[in-house]
Amino acid sequence: MSLIASHPVLNHTVKKGATQQAVHFWKHLQATVGLSRKLFRAGKPLNFIKAAAAAFANKTNDPILRVTAFLRAISYAIYFTTDTVTWVNSAKVLQLTHAPTLNKIGTRFWLFGMLANIVNSLRRHQIASAKEAALLADPSEKDVTSLKKVLAEKKAANIQLLWDVLDTTIPISGLGLANLDDGFVGLAGFITSALGTRQQWAATY
């Protein structure tokens, strides 16, 4: 589950005038969970580099899908690399002078990767809608299966679009690009966490 999902609790705790001990507990829990998650994400840069190479090599894909998939993968590879370096610094394995700057750069690439994926989802929605219109214009029994497949692709694109739009609130807030309330950012993170859990459940069962 997304770490940011704990923000609504922390936000509510602070607004209700809870004791300093309670606020400290939630902040400490949030920081601890965050560091633990960074450790398990240490191998992700390599996965995204492979994904970028695959996207670049796919000459048959739609040009917009190809470019946005490549940009997303490269951006995420850079983000997770800086994320790992930040974890190394936070865990006091190494003391890095420029860790905050590096973290800010990584957050920018995270946001850019999500923006690229938003364009990708919009394009996939557009392609699926065109296919749907073509199938509905000349319906036949054999096209029922094709229509179901296209509708599933369209639904997946819409869910991913919602997911990325909500997730952008985290880096946008973190970079100070907009003054977003912690409760709002936390709610967005909670929804994306629920979407992720639903996706994993569907893939497993």
C-alpha angles and dihedrals in degrees: 000000000000115000091224089066088080090063097085089058093047092044092050091046093054095044092051090056097247121181120277088246091059093047091047091050094054093044091049091048091049092050093046094050089047093055091047091053092050090057093055091048094057093105096049098091090067091050091053092046087056090048090051091051091049092049092049092049094050099095093166096061124098107279094236092048091047096050095043092047089051094047092047093051094047092046092050091047089056092043095051091045091056089042090057092047089050089052090051089053095044091048087052092236086129130006110227120189095204098043095118091051091047090050091052091051090050092050090053091053089048090055092045090051091053092048089052089050091050089057088047092053092047090052092048089050090051093049092047091048091052091050091047092052091049092051093047092048092060106024121188135163093253090056094061092087091046091050092051090051092049092048090051090051090049092049091049090051091050093049092048090048091053090045094053095042090054093044092054088070089074099059092033089057093040093052092046093240090135134013099242122175114247090231092055092048090047092051090050090051091048091053093049090047089054090049090051092049090049091050093050091047091051091048092050099042 
